[in-house]
Coordinates of C-alpha atoms in Angstrom, one line a residue:
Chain A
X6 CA -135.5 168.5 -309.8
X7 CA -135.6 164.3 -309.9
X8 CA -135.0 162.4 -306.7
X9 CA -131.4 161.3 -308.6
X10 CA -130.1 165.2 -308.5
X11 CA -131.7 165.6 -305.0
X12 CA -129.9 162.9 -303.3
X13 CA -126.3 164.1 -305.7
X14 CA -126.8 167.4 -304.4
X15 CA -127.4 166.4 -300.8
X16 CA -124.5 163.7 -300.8
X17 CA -122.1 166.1 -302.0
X18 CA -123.1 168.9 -299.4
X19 CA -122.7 165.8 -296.6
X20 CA -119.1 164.9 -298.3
X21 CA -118.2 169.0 -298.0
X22 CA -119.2 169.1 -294.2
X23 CA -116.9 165.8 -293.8
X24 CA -113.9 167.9 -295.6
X25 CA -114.8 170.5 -293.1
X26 CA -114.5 168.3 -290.1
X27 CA -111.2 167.4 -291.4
X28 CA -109.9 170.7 -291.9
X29 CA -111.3 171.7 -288.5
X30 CA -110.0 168.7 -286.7
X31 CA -106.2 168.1 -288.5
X32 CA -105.3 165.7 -285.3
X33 CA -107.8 162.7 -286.5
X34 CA -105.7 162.8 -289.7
X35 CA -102.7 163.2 -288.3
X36 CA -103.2 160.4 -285.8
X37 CA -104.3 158.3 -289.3
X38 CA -101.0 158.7 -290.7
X39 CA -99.0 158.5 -287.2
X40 CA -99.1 155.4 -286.3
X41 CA -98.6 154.1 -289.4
X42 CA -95.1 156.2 -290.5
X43 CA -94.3 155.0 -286.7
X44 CA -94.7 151.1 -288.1
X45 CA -93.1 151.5 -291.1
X46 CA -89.8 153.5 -289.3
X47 CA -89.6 151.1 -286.1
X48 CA -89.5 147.6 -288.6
X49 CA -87.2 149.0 -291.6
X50 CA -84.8 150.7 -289.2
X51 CA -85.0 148.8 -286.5
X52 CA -85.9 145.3 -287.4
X53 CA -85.6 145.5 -291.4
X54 CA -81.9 144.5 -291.1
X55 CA -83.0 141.0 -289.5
X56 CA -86.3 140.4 -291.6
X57 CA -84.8 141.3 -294.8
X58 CA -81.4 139.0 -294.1
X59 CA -84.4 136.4 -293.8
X60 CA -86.3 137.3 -297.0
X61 CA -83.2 136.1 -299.2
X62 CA -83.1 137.5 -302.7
X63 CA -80.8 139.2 -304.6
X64 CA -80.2 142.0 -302.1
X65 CA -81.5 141.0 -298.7
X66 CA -81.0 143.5 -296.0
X67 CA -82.5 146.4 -294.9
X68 CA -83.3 147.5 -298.8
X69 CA -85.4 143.9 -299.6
X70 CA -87.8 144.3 -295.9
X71 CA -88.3 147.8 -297.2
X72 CA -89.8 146.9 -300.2
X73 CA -91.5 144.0 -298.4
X74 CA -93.3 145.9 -295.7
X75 CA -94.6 148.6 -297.2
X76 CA -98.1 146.5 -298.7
X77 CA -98.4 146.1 -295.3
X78 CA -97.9 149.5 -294.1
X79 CA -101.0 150.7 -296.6
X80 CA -103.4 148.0 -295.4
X81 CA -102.2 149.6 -291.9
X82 CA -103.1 153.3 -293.1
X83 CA -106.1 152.0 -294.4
X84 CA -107.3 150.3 -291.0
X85 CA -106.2 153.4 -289.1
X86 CA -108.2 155.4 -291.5
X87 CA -111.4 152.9 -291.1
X88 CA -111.2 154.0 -287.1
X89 CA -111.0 157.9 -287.8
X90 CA -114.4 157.3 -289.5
X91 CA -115.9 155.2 -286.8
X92 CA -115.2 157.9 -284.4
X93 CA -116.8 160.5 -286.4
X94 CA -119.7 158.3 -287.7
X95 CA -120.4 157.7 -283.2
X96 CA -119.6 161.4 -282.6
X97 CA -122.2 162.4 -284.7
X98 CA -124.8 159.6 -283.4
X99 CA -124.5 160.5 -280.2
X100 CA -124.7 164.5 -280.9
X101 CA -127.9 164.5 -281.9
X102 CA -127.1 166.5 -285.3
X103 CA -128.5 163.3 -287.0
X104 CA -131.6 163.4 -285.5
X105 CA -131.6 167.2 -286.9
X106 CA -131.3 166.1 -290.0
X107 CA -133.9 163.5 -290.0
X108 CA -136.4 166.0 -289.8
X109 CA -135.5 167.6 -292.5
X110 CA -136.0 167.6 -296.0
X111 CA -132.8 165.7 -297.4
X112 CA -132.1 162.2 -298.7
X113 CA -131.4 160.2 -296.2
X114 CA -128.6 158.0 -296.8
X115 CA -126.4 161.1 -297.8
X116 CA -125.3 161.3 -294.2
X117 CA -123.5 158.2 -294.6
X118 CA -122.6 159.0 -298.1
X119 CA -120.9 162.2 -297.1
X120 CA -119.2 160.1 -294.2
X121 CA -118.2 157.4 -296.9
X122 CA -116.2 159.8 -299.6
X123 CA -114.5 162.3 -296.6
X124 CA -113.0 159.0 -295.3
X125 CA -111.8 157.8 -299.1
X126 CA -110.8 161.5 -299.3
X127 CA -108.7 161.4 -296.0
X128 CA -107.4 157.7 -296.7
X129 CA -106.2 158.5 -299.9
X130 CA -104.1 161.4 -298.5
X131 CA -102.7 159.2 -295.6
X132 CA -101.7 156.7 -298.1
X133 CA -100.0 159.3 -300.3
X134 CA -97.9 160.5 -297.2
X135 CA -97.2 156.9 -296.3
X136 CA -95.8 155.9 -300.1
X137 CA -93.7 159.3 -300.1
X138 CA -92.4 158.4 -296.5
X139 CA -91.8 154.9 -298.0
X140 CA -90.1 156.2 -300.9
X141 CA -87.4 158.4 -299.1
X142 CA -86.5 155.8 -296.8
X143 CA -85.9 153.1 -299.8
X144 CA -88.5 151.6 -301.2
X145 CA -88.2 150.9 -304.6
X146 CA -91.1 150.0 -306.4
X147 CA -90.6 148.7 -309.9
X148 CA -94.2 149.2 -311.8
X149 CA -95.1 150.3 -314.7
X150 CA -98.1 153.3 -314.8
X151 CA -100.6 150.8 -315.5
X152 CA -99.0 149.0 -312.9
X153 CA -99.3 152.1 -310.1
X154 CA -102.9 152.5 -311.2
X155 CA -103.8 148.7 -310.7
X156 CA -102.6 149.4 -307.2
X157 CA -104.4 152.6 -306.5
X158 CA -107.7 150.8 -307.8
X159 CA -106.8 147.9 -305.2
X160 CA -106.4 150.3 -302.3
X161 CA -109.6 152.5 -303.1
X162 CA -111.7 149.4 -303.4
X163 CA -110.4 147.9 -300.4
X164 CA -110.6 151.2 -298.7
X165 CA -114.3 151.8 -299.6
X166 CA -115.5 148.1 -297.9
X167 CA -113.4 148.7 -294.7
X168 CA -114.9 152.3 -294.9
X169 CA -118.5 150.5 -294.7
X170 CA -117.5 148.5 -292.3
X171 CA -116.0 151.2 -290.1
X172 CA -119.5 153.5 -290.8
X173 CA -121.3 150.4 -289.5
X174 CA -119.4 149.9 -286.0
X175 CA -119.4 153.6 -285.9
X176 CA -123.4 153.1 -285.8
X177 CA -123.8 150.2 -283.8
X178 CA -121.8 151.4 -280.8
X179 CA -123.4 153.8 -277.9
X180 CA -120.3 155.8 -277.2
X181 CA -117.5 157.4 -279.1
X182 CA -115.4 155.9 -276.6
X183 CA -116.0 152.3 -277.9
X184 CA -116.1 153.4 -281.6
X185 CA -112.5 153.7 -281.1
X186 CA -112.0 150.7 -279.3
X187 CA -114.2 148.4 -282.0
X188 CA -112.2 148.6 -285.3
X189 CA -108.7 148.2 -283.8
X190 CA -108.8 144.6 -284.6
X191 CA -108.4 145.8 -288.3
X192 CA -105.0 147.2 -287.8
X193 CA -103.8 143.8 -286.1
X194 CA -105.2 141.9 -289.1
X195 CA -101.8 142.8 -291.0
X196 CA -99.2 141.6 -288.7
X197 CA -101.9 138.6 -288.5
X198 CA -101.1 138.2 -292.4
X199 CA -98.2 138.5 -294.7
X200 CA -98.2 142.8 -294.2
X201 CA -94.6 142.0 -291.8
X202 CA -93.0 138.6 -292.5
X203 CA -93.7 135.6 -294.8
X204 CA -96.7 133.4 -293.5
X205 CA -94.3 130.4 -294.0
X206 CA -92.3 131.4 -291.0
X207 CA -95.9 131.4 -288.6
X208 CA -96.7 128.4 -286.5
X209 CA -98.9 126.2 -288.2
X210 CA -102.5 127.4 -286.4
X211 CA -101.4 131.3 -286.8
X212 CA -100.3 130.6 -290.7
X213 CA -103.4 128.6 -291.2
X214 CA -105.6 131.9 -290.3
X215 CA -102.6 134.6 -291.8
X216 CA -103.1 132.5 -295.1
X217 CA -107.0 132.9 -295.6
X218 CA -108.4 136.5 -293.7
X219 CA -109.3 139.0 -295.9
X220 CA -106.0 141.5 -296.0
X221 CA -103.5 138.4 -297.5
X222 CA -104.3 138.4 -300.5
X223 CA -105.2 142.6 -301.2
X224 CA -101.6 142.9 -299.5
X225 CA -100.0 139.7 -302.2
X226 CA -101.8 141.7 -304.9
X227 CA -100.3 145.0 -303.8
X228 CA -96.9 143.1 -303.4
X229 CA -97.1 142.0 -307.4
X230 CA -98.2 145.1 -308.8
X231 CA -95.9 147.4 -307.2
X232 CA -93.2 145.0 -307.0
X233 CA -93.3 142.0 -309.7
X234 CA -94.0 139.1 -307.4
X235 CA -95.8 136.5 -308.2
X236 CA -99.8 137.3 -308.0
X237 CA -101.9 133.8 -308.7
X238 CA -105.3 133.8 -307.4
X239 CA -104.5 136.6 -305.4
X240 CA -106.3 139.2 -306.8
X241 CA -109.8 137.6 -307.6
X242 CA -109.6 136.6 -303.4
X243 CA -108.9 140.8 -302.6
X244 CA -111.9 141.4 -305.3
X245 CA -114.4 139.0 -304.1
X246 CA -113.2 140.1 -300.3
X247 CA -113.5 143.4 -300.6
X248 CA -117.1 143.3 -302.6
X249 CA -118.7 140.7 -299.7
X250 CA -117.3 143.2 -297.2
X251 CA -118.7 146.2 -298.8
X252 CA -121.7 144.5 -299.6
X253 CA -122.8 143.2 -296.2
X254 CA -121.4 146.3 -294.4
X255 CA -123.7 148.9 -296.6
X256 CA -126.8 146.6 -296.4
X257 CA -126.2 146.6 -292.0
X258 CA -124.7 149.9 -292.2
X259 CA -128.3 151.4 -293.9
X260 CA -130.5 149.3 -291.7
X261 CA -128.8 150.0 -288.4
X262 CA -128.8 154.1 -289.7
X263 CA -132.8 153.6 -290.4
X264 CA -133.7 152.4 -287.4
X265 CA -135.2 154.7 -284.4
X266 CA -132.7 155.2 -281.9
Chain B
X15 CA -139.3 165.5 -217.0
X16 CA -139.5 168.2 -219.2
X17 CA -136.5 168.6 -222.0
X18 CA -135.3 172.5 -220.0
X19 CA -134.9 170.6 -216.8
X20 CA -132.7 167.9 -218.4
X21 CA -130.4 170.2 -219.9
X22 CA -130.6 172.4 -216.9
X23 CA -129.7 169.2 -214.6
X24 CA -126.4 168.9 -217.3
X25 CA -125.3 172.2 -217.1
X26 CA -125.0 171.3 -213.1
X27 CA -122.9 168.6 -213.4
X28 CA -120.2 170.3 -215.6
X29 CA -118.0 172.9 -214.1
X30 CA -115.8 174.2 -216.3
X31 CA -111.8 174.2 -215.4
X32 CA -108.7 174.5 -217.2
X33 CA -108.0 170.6 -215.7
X34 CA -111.5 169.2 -216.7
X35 CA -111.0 170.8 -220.5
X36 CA -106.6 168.9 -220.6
X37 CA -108.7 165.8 -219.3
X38 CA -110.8 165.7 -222.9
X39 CA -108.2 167.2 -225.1
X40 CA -105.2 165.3 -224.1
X41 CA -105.9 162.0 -222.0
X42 CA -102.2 160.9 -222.5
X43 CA -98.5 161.4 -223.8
X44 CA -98.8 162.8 -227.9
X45 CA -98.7 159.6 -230.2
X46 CA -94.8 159.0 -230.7
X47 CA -93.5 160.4 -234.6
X48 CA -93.4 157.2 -237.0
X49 CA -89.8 156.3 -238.2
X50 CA -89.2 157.6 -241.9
X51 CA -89.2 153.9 -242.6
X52 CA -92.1 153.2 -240.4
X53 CA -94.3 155.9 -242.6
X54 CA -92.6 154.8 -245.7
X55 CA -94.1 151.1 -245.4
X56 CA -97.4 152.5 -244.7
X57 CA -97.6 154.7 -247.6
X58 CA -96.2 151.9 -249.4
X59 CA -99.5 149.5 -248.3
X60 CA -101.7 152.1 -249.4
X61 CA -100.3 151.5 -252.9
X62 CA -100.7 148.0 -252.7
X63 CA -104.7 148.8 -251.0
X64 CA -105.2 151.0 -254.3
X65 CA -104.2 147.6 -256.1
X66 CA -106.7 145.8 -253.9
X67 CA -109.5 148.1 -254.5
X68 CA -109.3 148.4 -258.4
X69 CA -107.8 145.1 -259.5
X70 CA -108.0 146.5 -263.6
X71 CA -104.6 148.4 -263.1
X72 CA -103.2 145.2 -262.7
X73 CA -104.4 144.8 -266.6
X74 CA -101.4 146.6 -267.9
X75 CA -98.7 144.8 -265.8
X76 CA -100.4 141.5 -267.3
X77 CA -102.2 141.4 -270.4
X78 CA -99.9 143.9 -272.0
X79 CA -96.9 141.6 -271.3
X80 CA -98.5 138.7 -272.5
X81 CA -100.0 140.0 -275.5
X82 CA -96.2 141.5 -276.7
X83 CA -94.9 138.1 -275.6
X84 CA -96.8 136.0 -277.7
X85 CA -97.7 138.5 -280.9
X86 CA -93.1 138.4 -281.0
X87 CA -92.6 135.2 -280.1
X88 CA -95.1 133.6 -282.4
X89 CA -95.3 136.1 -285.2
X90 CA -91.6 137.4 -285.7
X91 CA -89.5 134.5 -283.9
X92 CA -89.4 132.5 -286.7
X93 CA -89.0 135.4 -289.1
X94 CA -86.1 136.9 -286.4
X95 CA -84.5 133.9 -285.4
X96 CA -85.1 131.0 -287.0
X97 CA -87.1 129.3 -284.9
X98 CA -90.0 130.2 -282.0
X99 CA -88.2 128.7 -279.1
X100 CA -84.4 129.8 -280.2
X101 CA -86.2 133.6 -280.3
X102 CA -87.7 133.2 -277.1
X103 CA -84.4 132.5 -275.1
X104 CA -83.5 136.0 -276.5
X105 CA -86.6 138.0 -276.5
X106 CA -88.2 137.3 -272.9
X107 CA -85.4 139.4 -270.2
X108 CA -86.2 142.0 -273.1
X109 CA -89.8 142.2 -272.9
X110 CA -90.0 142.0 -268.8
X111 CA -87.8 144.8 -269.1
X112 CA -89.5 146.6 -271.7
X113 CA -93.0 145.1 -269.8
X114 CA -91.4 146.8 -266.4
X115 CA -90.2 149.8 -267.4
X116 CA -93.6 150.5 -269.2
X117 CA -95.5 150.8 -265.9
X118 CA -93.4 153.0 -264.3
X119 CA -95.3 155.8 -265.2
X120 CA -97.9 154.9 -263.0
X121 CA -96.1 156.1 -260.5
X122 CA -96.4 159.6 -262.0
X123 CA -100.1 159.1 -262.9
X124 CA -101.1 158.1 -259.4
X125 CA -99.1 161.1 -257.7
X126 CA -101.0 163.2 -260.0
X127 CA -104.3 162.2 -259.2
X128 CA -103.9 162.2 -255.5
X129 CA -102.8 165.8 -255.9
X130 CA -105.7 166.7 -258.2
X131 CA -107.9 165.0 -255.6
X132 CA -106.8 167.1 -253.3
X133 CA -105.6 164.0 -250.8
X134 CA -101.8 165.3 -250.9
X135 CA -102.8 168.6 -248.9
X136 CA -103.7 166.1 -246.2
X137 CA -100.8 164.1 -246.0
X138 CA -98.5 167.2 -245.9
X139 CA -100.3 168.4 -242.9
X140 CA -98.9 165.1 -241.4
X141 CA -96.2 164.8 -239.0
X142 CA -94.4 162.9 -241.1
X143 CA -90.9 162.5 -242.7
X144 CA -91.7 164.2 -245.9
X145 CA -90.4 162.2 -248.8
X146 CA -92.1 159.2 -247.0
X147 CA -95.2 159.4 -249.6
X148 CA -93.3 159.6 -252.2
X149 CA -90.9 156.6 -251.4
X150 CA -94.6 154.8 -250.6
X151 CA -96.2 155.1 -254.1
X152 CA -92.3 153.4 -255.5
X153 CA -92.8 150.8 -252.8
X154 CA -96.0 150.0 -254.0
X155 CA -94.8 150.1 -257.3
X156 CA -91.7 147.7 -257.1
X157 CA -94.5 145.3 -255.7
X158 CA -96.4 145.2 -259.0
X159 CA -92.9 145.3 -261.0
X160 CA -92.7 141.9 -259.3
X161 CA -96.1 140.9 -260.4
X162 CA -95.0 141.8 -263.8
X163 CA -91.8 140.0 -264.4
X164 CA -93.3 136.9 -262.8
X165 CA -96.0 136.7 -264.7
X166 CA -93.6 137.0 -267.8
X167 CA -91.8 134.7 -266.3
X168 CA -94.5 132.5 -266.0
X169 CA -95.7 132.4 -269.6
X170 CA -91.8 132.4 -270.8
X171 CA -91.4 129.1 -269.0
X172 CA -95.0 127.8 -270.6
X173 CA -93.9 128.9 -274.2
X174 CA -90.4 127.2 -273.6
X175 CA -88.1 129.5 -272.2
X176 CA -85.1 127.3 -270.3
X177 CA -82.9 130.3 -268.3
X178 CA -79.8 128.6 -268.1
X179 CA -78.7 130.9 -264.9
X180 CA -81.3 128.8 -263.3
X181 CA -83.5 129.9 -260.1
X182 CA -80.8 132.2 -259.0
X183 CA -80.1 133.7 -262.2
X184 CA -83.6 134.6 -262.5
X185 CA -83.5 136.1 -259.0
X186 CA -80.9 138.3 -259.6
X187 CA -82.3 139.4 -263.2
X188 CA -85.6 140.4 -261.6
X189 CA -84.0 142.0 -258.7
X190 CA -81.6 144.2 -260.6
X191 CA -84.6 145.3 -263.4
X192 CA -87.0 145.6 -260.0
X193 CA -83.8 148.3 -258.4
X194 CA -83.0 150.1 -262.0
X195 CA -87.4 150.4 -262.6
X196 CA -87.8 151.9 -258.9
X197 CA -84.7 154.5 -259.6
X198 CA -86.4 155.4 -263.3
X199 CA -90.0 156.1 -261.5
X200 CA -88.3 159.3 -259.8
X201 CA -88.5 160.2 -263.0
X202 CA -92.5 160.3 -263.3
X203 CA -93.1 161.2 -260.2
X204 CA -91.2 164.4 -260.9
X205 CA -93.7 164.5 -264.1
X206 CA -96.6 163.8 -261.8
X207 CA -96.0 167.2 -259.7
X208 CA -95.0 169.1 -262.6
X209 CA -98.0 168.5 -265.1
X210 CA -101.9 169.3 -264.6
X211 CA -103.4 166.5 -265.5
X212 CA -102.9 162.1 -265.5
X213 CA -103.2 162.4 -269.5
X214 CA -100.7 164.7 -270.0
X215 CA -98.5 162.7 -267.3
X216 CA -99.4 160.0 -268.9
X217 CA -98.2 161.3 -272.5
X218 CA -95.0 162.9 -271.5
X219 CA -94.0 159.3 -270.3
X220 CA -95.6 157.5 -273.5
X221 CA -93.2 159.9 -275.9
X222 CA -90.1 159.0 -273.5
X223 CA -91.0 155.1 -273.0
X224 CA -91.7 154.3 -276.4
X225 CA -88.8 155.3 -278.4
X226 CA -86.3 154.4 -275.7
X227 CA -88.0 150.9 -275.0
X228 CA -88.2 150.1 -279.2
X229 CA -84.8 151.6 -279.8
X230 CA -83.0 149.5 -277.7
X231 CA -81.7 145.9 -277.9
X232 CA -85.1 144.3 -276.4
X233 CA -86.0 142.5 -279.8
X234 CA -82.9 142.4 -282.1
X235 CA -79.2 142.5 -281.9
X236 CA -78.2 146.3 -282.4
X237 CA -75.7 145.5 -285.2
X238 CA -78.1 144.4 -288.2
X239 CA -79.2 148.6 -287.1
X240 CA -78.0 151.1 -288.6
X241 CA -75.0 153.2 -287.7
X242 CA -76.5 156.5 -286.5
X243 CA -79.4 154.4 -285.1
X244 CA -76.8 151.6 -283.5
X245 CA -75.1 154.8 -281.3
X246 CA -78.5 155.5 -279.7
X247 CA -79.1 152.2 -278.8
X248 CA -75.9 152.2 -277.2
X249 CA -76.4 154.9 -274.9
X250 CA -79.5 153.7 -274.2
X251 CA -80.1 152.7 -270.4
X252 CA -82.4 150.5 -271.3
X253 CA -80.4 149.0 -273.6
X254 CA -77.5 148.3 -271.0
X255 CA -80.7 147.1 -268.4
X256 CA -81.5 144.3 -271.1
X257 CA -78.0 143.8 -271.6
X258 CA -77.6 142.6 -267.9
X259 CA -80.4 141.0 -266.9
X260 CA -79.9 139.0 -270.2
X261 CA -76.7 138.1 -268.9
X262 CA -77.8 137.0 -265.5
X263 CA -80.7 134.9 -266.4
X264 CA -77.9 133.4 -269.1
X265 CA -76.1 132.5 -266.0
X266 CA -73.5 134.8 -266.8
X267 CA -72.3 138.6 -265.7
X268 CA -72.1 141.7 -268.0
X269 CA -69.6 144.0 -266.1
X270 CA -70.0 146.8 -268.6
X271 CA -74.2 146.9 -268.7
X272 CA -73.9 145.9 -264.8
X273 CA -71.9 149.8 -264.3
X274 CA -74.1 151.0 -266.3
X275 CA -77.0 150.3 -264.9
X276 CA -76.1 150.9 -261.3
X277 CA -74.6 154.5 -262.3
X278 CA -77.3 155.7 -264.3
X279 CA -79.9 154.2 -261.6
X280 CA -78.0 156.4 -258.5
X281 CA -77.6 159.2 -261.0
X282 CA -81.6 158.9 -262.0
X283 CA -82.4 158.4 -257.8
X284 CA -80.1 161.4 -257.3
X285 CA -81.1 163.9 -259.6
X286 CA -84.7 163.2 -259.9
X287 CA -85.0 162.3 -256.1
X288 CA -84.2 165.8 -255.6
X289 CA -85.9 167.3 -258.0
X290 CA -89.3 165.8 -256.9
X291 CA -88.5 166.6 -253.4
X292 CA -87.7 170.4 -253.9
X293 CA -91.4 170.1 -256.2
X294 CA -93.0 168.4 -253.7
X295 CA -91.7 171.4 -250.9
X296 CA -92.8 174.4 -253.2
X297 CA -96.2 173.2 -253.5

């Protein structure tokens, strides 16, 4: 057996004790797609009549912030996703069962491999929830198939670096306690973009920083794929964003997993 | 001088007598029963000593506000209103109530811990009036509901907010939110007897707070809402709290929220003030 099948094999066993984790644990899923669903209720019913008067168009209203929020709303799911892992990532650091499996005969990195695709496998379900939730309360997307799968590839590749980048502050941290504190910056980086209302309506400072952090432009690409709006250099910013992310996070993710604790 | 003849000299001296044994026990009149009001107080400054002691729960009646002051003000108040400042004029009596009425479930929290600590056994062996510890931990409350609101208060008037109702105004805003938030804490102190543990206390009052805090007129007018969501909103208490102090730190009077808040605060007081108090006896 090459070392290519060993580490395939081993990965995928990892990846099938992450889908048992979630099956066993249903709350940390849940709780991925809570807060979000809460979000995308409390602003189109409660502040989507205001926000959409201000978005203008041929509608307005309630109907117009529907369709506006929901790019956020994913990048939302995606962050509370990013936190789930870093939970689980710490839980099992601080166990010990990692320390069991270093002394054993298995491929190293398919701990964090296994980690990797349960978290793309639980994101990709919370994000299903969150457009079918979306879609019964009137959001009206208007893209084609190709269109849909554009977006899918957007949020998978954008899910996969903050999944990195969640596996890493999972590792870095010393208690599962502040794994769960350390990524909830992510989920304020869409209200700190153009996820909730146009950056043109931001103070200068605060639209200065909304205009150029990394979820803008994945959430402007999401916003012209699904919906028609105008793209521009949107999409090559969420590319080259999300590859740096992933990137830099495997690369400190691997090294901080290697060293002796 | 050996240690048998020191203990033998002792046992000379001391004659034992009923008169000799009243002398040790009771070397004056009984201490004299503190007032309801007296005790009240006193329970109240432990409250404020707990506040003393561990400064971070002062973190919630601070940062919290702060942070939901500035993250609407500066993020949705142009989007909202138009402009930053023209949102702020509306948004801040709504987020020092919603700020307020937040905290109240620490009232609950810390009446749940002093029973899990055991130190409630202790203070019903007291001779005092009964509801007194109770009426303390709300005493030390409506202190930091002060805090809260003029710390709001304080960054309002730093972002820009002008309250036309002037010092008074804002005196009599405060004041009313400060009465309605020490009637609603019955509530969780009910909760605090009734449930286990602090983070199930602690949970109850997070799935009450938060959709009757959101849902309510705290960050927009209730008529861009929905119908079906418009007629919660509108028997929402807090939604007639807002609705009043708004109107008094406008300079102005809102007879209708005014009723309302001043007969579902004696209702609250009432039926949860008895409710605690006949938990508080059966335990």
């Amino acid at each position: 057996m090459s070392t290519m099948s060993y580490a395939l094999t081993d990965s995928t066993i990892m990846f099938r004790r992450s889908l048992l984790h979630m099956r066993r644990y249903p709350v940390l899923t849940f709780m991925v797609v809570f807060l979000p669903v809460v979000f995308l209720l409390l602003f189109v019913y409660v502040f989507g009549g205001t926000l959409g008067n201000g978005l203008g168009g041929p509608t307005g209203g309630r109907s117009a912030y529907a369709n506006y929020v929901v790019p956020g709303i994913l990048l939302m799911t995606v962050a509370g996703a990013a936190q789930g892992t870093a939970i689980t990532v710490a839980m099992d650091m601080t166990e010990g069962i990692i320390d069991r499996f270093r002394t054993m005969a298995i491929y190293r990195p398919s701990v964090l491999t296994g980690h990797v695709l349960g978290s793309m496998v639980q994101s990709l379900l919370s994000l299903v929830v969150i457009i079918g939730i979306a879609l019964a309360i009137g959001f009206r997307p208007n893209a084609t198939p190709i269109e849909w799968l554009a977006a899918a590839g957007v949020l998978m590749m954008v899910t996969y670096a903050v999944v990195w980048l969640s596996v890493a502050l999972g590792l870095v941290t010393k208690s599962v306690e502040s794994a769960s504190n350390l990524p909830m910056p992510l989920l304020l980086l869409p209200f700190l973009g153009s996820g909730f209302v146009p950056t043109d309506s931001m103070p200068a400072a605060l639209r200065w920083f909304a205009e150029y952090q990394p979820f803008t432009p994945v959430i402007e690409t999401l916003r012209g794929l699904l919906l028609g709006t105008e793209i521009g250099n949107s999409a090559w910013l969420a590319v080259a964003w999300s590859v740096a992310i992933t990137v830099v996070c495997f690369v400190w993710a691997k090294q901080l997993y290697n060293k002796e604790r | 001088m050996s240690t048998a003849t020191t203990v033998e000299a002792q046992e000379a001296t001391y004659t034992f007598s009923p008169e000799t044994l009243q002398a040790v026990l009771a070397p004056g009149d009984a201490p004299r029963r503190p007032s309801w009001l007296s005790a009240s107080f006193t329970f109240g400054w432990r409250a404020m000593l707990k506040i003393k002691h561990v400064p971070e729960q002062l973190f919630d009646v601070t940062a919290f506000p702060i942070m939901m002051t500035l993250m609407f003000t500066y993020l949705f108040g142009g989007a909202l209103a138009g402009s930053t400042t023209e949102y702020l004029q509306f948004l801040l009596p709504g987020i020092m109530v919603m700020s307020v009425v937040m905290i109240t479930m620490y009232t609950g929290v810390a009446v749940n811990t002093d029973i899990v600590k055991g130190v409630f056994d202790r203070f019903r062996t007291l001779p005092i009036w009964r509801p007194s510890t109770m009426v303390g931990y709300l005493l030390g409350d409506a202190f930091r509901y002060t805090v809260a609101s003029l710390v709001i208060l304080g960054v309002g008037l730093i972002l820009g907010f002008r309250p036309e109702g002037g010092v008074v105004g804002v005196a009599a805003g405060i004041g009313v939110l400060v009465a309605f938030s020490f009637a609603f804490s019955w509530i969780w102190t009910m909760f605090g007897l009734l449930l286990r543990s602090e983070k199930s206390v602690m949970g109850v009052s997070m799935m009450v707070l938060f959709p009757l805090t959101f849902l309510s007129n705290v960050f927009v007018d209730p008529n861009t809402m929905p119908g079906w969501l418009q007629a919660f909103v509108d028997i929402n208490p807090i939604s007639h709290l807002v609705g009043a102090v708004r109107a008094l730190m406008d300079g102005g009077w809102d007879t209708t929220d005014m009723t309302w808040v001043l007969v579902s605060g004696v209702l609250i007081t009432v039926v949860f003030g008895a409710l605690t108090m006949r938990l508080y006896n059966r335990r």
